[in-house]
Tab-separated table of C-alpha atoms in Angstrom:
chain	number	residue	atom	x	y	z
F	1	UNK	CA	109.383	120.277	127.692
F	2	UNK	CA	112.864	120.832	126.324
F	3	UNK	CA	115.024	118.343	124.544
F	4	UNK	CA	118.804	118.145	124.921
F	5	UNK	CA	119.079	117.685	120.688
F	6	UNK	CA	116.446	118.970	118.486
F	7	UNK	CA	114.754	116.120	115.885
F	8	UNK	CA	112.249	116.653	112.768
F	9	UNK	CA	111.976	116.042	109.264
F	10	UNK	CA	112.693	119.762	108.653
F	11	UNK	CA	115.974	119.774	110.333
F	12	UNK	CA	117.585	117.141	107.609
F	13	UNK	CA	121.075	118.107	106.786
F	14	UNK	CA	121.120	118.422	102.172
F	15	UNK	CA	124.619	118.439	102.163
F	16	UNK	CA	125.886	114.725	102.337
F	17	UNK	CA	123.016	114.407	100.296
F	18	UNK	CA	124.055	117.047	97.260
F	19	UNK	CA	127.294	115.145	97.243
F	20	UNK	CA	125.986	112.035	96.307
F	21	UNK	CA	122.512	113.406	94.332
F	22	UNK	CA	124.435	113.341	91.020
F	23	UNK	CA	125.705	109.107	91.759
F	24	UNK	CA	122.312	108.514	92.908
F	25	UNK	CA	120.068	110.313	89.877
F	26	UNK	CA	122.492	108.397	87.513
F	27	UNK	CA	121.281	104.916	89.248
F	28	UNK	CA	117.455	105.770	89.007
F	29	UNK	CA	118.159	106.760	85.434
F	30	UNK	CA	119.795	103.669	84.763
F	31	UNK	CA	117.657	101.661	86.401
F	32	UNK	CA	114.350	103.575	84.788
F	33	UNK	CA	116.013	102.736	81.047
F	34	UNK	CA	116.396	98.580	82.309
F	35	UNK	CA	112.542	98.699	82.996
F	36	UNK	CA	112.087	100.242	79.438
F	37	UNK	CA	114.497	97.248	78.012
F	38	UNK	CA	112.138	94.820	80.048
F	39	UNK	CA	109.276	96.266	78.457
F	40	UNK	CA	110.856	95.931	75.082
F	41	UNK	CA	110.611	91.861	76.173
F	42	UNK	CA	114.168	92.008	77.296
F	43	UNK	CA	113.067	90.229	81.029
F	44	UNK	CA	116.564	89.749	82.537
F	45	UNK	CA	117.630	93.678	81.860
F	46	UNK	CA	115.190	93.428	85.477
F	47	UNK	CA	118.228	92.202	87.510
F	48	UNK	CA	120.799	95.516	85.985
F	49	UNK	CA	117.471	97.494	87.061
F	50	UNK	CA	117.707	96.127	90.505
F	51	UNK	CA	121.003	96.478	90.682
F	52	UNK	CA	121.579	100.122	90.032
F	53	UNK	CA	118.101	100.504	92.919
F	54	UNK	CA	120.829	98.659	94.941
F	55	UNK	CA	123.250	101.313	94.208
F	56	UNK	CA	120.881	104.298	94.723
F	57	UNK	CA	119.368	102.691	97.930
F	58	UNK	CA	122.893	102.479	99.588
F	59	UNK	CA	123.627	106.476	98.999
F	60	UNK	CA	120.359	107.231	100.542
F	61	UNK	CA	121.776	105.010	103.836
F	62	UNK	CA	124.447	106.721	104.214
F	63	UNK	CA	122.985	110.259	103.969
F	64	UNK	CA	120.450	109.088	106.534
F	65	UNK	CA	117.201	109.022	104.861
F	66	UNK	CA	115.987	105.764	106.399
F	67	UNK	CA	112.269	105.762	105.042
F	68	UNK	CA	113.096	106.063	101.578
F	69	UNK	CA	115.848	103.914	101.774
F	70	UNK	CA	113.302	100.904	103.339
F	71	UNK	CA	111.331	102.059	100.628
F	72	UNK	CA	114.036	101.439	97.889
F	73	UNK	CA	114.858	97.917	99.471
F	74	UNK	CA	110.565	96.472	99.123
F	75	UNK	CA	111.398	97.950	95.447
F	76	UNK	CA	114.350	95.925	95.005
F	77	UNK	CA	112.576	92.831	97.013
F	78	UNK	CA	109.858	93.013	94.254
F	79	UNK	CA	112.556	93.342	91.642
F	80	UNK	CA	114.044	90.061	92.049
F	81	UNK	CA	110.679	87.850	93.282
F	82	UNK	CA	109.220	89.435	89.477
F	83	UNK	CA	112.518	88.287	87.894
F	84	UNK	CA	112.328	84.812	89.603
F	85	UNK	CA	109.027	84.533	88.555
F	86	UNK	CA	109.368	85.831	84.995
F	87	UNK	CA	106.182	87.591	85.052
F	88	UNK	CA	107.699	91.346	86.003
F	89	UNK	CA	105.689	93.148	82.901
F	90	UNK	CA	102.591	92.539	85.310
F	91	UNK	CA	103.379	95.215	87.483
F	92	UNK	CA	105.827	97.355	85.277
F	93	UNK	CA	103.912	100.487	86.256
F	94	UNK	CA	104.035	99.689	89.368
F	95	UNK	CA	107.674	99.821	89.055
F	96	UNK	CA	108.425	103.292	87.114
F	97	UNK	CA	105.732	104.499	89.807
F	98	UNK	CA	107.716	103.536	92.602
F	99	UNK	CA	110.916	105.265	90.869
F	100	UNK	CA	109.213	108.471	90.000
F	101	UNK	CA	108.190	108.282	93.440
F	102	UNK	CA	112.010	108.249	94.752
F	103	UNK	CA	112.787	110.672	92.123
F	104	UNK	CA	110.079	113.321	92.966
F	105	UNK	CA	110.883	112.674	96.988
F	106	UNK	CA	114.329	113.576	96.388
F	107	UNK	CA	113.413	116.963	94.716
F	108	UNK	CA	111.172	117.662	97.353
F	109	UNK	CA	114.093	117.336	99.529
F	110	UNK	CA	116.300	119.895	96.982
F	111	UNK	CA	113.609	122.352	96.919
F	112	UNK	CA	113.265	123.012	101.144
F	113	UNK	CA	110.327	119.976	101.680
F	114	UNK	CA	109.968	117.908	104.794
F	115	UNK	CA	111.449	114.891	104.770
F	116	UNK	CA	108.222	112.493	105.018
F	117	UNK	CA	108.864	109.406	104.160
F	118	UNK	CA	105.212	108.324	105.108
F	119	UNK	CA	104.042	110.165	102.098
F	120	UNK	CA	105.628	107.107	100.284
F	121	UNK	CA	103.085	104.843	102.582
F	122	UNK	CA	100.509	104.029	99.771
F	123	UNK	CA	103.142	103.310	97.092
F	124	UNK	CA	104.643	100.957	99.915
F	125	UNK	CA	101.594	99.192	100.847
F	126	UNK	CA	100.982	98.319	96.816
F	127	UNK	CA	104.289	96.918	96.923
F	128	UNK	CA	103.689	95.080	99.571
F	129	UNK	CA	100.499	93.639	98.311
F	130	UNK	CA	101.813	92.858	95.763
F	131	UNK	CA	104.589	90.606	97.040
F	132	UNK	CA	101.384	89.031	99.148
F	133	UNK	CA	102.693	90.982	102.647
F	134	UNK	CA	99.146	91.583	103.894
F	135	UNK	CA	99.453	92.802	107.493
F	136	UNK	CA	101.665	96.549	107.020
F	137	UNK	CA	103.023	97.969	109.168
F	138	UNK	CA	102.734	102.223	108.894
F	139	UNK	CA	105.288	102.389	110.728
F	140	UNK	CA	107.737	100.530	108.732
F	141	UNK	CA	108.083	104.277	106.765
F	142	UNK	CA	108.733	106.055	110.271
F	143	UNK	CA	111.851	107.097	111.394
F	144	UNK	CA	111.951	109.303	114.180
F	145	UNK	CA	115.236	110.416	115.972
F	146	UNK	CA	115.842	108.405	118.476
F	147	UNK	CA	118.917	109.849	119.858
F	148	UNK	CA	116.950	112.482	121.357
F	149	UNK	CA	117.156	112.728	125.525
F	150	UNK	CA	114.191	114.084	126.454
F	151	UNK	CA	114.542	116.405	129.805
F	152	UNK	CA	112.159	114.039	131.954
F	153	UNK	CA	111.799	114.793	135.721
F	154	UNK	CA	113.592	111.929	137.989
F	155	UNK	CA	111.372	110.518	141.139
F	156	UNK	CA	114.293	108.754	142.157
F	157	UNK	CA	117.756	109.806	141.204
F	158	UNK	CA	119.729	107.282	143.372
F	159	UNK	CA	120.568	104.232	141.691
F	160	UNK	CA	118.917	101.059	143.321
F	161	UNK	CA	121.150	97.877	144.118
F	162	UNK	CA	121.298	95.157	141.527
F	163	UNK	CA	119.242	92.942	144.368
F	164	UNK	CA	116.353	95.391	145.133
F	165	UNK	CA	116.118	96.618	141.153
F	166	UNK	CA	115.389	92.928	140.277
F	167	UNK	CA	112.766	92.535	143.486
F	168	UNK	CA	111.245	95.581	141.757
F	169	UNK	CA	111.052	94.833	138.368
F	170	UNK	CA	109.588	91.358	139.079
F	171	UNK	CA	106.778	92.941	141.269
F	172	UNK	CA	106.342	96.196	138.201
F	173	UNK	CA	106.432	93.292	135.579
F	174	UNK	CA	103.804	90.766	137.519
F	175	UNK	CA	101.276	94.461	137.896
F	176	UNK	CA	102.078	95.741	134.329
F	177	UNK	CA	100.651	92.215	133.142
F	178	UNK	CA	97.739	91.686	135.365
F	179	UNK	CA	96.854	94.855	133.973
F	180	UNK	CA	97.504	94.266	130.736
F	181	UNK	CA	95.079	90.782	131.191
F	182	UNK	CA	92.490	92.914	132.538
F	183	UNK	CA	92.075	95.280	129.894
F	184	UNK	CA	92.443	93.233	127.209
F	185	UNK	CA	89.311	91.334	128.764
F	186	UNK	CA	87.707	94.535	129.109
F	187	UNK	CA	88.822	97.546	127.089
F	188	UNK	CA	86.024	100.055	128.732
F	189	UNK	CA	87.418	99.313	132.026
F	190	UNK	CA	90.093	102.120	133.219
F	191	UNK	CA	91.568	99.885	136.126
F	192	UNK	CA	93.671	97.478	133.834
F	193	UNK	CA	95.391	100.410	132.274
F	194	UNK	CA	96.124	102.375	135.789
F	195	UNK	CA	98.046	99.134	136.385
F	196	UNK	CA	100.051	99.204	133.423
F	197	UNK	CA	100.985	103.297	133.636
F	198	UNK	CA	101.660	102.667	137.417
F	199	UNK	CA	103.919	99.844	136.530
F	200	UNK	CA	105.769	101.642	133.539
F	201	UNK	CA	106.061	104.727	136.116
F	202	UNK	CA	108.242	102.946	138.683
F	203	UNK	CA	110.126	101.471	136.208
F	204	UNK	CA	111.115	105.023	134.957
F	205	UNK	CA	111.686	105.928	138.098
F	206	UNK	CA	113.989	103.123	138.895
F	207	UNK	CA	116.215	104.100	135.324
F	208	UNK	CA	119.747	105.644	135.947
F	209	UNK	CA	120.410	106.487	132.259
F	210	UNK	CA	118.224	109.147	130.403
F	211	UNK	CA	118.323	106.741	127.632
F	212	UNK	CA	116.908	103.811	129.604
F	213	UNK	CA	114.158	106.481	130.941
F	214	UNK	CA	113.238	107.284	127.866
F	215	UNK	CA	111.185	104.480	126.391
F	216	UNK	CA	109.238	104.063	128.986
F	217	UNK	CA	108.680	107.579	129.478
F	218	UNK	CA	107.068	107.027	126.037
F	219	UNK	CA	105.211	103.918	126.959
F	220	UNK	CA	103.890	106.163	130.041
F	221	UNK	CA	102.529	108.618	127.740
F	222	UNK	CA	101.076	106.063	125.157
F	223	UNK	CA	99.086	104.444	128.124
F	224	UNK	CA	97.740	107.344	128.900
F	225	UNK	CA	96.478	108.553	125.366
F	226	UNK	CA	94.812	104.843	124.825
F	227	UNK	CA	92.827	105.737	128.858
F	228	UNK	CA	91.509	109.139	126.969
F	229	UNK	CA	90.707	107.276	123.901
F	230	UNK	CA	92.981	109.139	121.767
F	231	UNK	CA	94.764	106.100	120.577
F	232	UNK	CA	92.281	103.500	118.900
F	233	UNK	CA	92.764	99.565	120.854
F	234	UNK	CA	93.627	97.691	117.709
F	235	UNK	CA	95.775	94.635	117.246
F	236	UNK	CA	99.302	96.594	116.501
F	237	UNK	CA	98.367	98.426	119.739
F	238	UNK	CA	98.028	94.928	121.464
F	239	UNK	CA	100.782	93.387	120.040
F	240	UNK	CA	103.057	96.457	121.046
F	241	UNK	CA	102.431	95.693	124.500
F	242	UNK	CA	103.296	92.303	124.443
F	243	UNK	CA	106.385	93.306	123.040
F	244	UNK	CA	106.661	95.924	125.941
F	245	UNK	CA	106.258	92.826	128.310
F	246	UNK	CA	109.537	91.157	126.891
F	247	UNK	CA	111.274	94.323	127.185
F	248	UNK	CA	110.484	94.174	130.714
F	249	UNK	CA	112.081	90.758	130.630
F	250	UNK	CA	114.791	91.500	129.521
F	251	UNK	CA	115.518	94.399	131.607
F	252	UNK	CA	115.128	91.581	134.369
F	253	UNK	CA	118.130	89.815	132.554
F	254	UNK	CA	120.757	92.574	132.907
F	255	UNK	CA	119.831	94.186	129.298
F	256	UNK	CA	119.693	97.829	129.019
F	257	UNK	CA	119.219	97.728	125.344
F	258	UNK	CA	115.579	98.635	123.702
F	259	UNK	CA	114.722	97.472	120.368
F	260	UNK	CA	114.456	100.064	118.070
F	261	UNK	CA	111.194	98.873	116.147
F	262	UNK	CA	109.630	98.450	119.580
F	263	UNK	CA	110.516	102.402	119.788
F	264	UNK	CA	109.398	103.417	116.320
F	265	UNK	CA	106.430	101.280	116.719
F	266	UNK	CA	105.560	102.878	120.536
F	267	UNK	CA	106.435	107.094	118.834
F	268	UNK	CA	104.515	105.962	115.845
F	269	UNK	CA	101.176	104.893	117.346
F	270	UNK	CA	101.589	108.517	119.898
F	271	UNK	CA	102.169	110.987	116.706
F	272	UNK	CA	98.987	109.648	114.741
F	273	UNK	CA	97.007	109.678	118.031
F	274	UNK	CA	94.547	112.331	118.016
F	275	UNK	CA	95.221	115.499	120.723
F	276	UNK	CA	94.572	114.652	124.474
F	277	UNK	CA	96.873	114.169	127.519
F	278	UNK	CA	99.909	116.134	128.771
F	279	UNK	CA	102.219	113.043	128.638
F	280	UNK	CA	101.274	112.107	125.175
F	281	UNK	CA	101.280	116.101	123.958
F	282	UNK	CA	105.003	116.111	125.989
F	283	UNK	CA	106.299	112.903	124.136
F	284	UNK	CA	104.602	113.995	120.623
F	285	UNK	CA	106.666	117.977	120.935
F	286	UNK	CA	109.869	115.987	122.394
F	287	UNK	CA	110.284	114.077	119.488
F	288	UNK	CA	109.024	117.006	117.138
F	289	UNK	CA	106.600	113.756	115.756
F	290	UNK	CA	104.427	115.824	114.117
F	291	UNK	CA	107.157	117.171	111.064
F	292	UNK	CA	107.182	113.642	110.402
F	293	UNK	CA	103.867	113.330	109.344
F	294	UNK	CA	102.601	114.372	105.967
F	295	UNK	CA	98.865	116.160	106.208
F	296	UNK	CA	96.355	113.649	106.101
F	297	UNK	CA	95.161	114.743	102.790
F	298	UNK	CA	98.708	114.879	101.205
F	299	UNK	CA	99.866	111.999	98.425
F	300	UNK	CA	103.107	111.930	96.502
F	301	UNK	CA	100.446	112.332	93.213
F	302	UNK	CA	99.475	115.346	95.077
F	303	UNK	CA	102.781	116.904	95.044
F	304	UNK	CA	103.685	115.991	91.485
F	305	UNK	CA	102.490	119.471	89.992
F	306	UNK	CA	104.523	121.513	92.752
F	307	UNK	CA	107.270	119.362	91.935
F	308	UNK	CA	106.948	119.576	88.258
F	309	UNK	CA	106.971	123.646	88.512
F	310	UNK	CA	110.453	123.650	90.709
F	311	UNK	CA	112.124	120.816	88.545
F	312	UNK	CA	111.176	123.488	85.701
F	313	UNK	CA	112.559	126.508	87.811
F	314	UNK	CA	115.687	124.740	88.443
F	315	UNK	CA	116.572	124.415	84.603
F	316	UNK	CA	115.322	128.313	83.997
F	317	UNK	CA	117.923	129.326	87.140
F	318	UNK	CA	120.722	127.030	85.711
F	319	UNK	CA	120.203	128.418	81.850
F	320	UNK	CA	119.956	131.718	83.310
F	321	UNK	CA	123.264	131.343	85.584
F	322	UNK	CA	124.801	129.443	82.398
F	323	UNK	CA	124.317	132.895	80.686
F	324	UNK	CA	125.021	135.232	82.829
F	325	UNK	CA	128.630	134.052	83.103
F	326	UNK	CA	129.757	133.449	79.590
F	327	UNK	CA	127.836	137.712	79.003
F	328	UNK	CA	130.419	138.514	82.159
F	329	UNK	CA	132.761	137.145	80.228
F	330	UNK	CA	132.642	138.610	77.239
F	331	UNK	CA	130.344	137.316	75.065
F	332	UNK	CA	127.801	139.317	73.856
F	333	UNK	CA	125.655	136.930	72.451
F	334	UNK	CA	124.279	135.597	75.822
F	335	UNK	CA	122.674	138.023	76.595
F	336	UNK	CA	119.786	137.762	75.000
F	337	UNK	CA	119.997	133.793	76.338
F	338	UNK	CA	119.949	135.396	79.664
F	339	UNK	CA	116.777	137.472	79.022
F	340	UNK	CA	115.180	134.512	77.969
F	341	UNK	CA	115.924	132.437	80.404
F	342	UNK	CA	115.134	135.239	82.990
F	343	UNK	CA	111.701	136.012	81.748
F	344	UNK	CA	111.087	131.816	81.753
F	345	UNK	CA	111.728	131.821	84.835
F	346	UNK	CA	109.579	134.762	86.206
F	347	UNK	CA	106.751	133.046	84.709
F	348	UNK	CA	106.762	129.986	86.041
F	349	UNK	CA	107.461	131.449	89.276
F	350	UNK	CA	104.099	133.501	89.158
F	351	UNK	CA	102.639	129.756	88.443
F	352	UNK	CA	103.668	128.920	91.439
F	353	UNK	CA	101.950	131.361	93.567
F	354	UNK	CA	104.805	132.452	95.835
F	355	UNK	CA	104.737	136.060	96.240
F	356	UNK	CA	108.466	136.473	97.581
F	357	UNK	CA	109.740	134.017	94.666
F	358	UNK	CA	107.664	135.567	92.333
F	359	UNK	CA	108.943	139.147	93.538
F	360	UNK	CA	112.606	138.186	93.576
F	361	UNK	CA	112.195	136.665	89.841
F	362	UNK	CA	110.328	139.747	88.800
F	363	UNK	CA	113.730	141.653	89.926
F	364	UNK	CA	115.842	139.265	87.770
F	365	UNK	CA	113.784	139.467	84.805
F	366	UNK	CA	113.712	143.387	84.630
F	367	UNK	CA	117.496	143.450	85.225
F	368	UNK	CA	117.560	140.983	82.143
F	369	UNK	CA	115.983	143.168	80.000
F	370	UNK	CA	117.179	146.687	81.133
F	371	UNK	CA	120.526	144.975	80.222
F	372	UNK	CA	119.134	144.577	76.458
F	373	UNK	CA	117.804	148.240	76.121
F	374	UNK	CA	121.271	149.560	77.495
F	375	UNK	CA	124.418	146.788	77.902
F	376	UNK	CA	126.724	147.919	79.993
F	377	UNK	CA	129.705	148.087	78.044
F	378	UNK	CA	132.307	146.922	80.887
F	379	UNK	CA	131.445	143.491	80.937
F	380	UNK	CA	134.596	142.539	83.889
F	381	UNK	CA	133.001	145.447	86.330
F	382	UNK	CA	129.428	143.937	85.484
F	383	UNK	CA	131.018	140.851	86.754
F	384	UNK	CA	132.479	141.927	89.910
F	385	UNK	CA	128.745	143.549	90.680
C-alpha cells in the first residue's frame, strides 16, 4: 500500500511553529500570572487569562496543530462558564494543569516528540466533566491527515451516468441498511455485516474521484475489522454508521462532500482497533494512524521528567552558546562561563540516558576544559574553527 503524500505525527513541520513559539510562550505566561491574580481573589483577572489562551490558541491554528488547539478552545470554554459563574477558584488547578499541559506539549514538539495530541485526552475529558459534557468523544483529540489519496485499486474506472449512479446508490443504500438492521438485532450474526461491506464496496467502485473513494474505502476496512472482532460494537461504533447512512444520502443528492468528523470519527475507531484484517492493516499504514497514537501506557505526567531534563538542557546549550561567542570575541572572562556551562550540560545529558547525546556532550565538555588548561591565544581563528 503506497500513499500519494505521506501523513504522521512525526512528519510535523517546527518551523511555522518556531516563528510564532516566542508570541505564543508570552500568552501562556500571561495567562498563567491572571490565574495567580485570580487566586490572589482578583476573579475577573479570569477573562485577561482567557484572553491571552485566545491568543495562544489562534498561533497553534495556524501552524496546524489541530488537537492542541481543540484542546486550548475546552480551556477557554471553561474559562468563561467559571467566570460567569464566579466560582473559577474551584478548579484553579485544574486550570494551571491544563496550561502546563500546553506548555510541556509544545516542548515535546521542540525537542523531536510526536505530535500526539491524544496524550492530552485525560486532561480533556476532566475538562469536559467538568463543564458537565459527559459523553467524550476520543476522537475529538484526533487529527489525522486527511488529504492523503490512498493508491486504492479501481473495479470500475468508467464513470457511470448520473441516471444509473442514482439507480445504484438507491439499491447499495436500501442493502447497506437492511444490513445494518440485521446486525444491530444480532451482533454475532456475520450476514448483516457482509451486507453492509458489499454495499460500501460498490459504492467505491462506482467513485470517479480518489477523494470520493477514499472514505468508503475506510468504511470498507472498518466493517471488516468489527466482522473479526477487532473493533468492539459500542454505541460510537453504532452511531458512526448511522451517520454513514446519511452520507449515503447525500451522495444520492448530488453531494460529493464527506464530513470531516464522520472521517476522523471512521480513522479513529480503525487505529485503536486491535491487529486483524488486510483492509483495516491497509487503511491503518495509509494513514500512518499509528504515529498518532501515544503508547497506551503514556500520560503527559509521564513525560514531565523527560521534559523537565531537555527544558534544563536547552538553558545549559544557550549559556554555553552565550559564552562561547562573547570568548570568540575577545573576552577572556567567558571562558570559564563556558566550562561551566559545558560541564552542566554533560551532566544532565548522562541523566538522560542517551548514549549519542551523552557522547556528543562529553566532546563539548572536554573541549571546554582543554580550553582552560591551554587558551588558545588567537581568539578570531578560534572563531572561524
Amino acid at each position: 500500500m503506497t500513499t500519494n503524500q505521506t501523513s504522521g505525527s512525526n512528519d510535523f513541520d517546527l518551523g511555522p511553529l518556531t516563528w510564532v513559539q516566542g508570541e505564543i510562550d508570552l500568552a501562556l505566561a500571561r495567562a498563567s500570572e491572571a490565574l495567580k491574580q485570580v487566586e490572589q481573589g482578583d476573579t475577573g483577572a479570569l477573562r485577561f487569562a482567557q484572553t491571552h489562551l485566545h491568543q495562544a490558541r489562534g498561533a497553534l491554528s495556524i501552524v496546524g496543530l489541530d488537537g492542541l488547539t481543540q484542546f486550548c478552545e475546552t480551556v477557554e470554554q471553561l474559562m468563561s462558564e467559571l467566570a460567569e459563574r464566579a466560582d473559577a477558584n474551584l478548579h484553579l488547578d485544574l486550570l494551571n494543569r491544563c496550561l502546563t499541559a500546553v506548555r510541556q506539549f509544545l516542548e515535546g514538539l521542540m525537542a523531536g516528540g510526536a505530535n500526539q495530541s491524544m496524550q492530552l485526552l485525560p486532561l480533556y475529558r476532566e475538562l469536559q466533566d467538568v463543564r458537565g459534557q459527559s459523553n467524550v468523544m476520543a476522537s475529538d483529540l484526533f487529527f489525522p491527515d486527511l488529504s492523503v489519496r490512498p493508491d486504492i485499486k479501481v473495479n470500475n474506472p468508467k464513470p457511470l451516468p448520473p441516471t444509473e449512479m442514482a439507480q445504484l446508490l438507491r439499491k447499495e443504500r436500501l442493502r447497506f441498511e437492511r444490513g445494518l438492521l440485521e446486525w444491530l438485532r444480532n451482533p454475532q450474526q456475520p450476514e448483516g455485516l457482509v451486507k453492509m461491506r458489499d454495499a460500501v464496496q460498490c459504492i467505491e467502485d462506482a467513485q470517479g474521484a480518489a477523494s470520493a473513494r477514499s472514505f468508503w474505502w475506510i468504511t470498507h476496512g472498518l466493517i471488516e475489522g468489527l466482522a473479526r472482532g477487532s473493533i468492539e460494537p459500542d454505541f460510537y461504533v453504532k452511531r458512526l454508521f448511522a451517520r454513514i447512512d446519511l452520507q449515503m444520502r447525500r451522495l444520492l443528492d448530488g453531494s460529493r462532500t464527506v464530513a470531516e468528523r464522520v472521517m476522523r470519527d471512521a480513522l479513529y475507531l480503525v487505529a485503536t482497533a486491535m491487529p486483524g484484517g488486510e483492509r483495516l492493516e491497509e487503511v491503518r499504514s495509509a494513514y500512518r494512524l499509528d504515529n498518532l497514537l501515544p503508547p497506551s501506557h503514556a500520560s503527559g505526567d509521564d513525560n514531565a521528567p523527560l521534559l523537565n531534563q531537555l527544558r534544563g538542557m536547552r538553558e545549559a546549550t544557550a549559556a554555553a552558546k552565550d559564552a562561547w561567542n562573547r570568548f570568540t570575541a575577545g573576552a577572556a572572562i567567558a571562558l570559564p562561563q563556558f566550562e561551566d556551562a559545558a560541564v552542566s550540560l554533560q551532566q544532565r545529558a548522562t541523566e538522560l540516558a542517551d548514549p549519542d547525546v551523552g557522547g556528543l556532550c562529553q566532546s563539548i565538555a572536554n573541549v571546554a576544559q582543554s580550553l582552560r588548561r591551554d587558551p588558545l591565544q588567537n581568539n578570531e581563528t578560534l572563531a572561524m574553527e
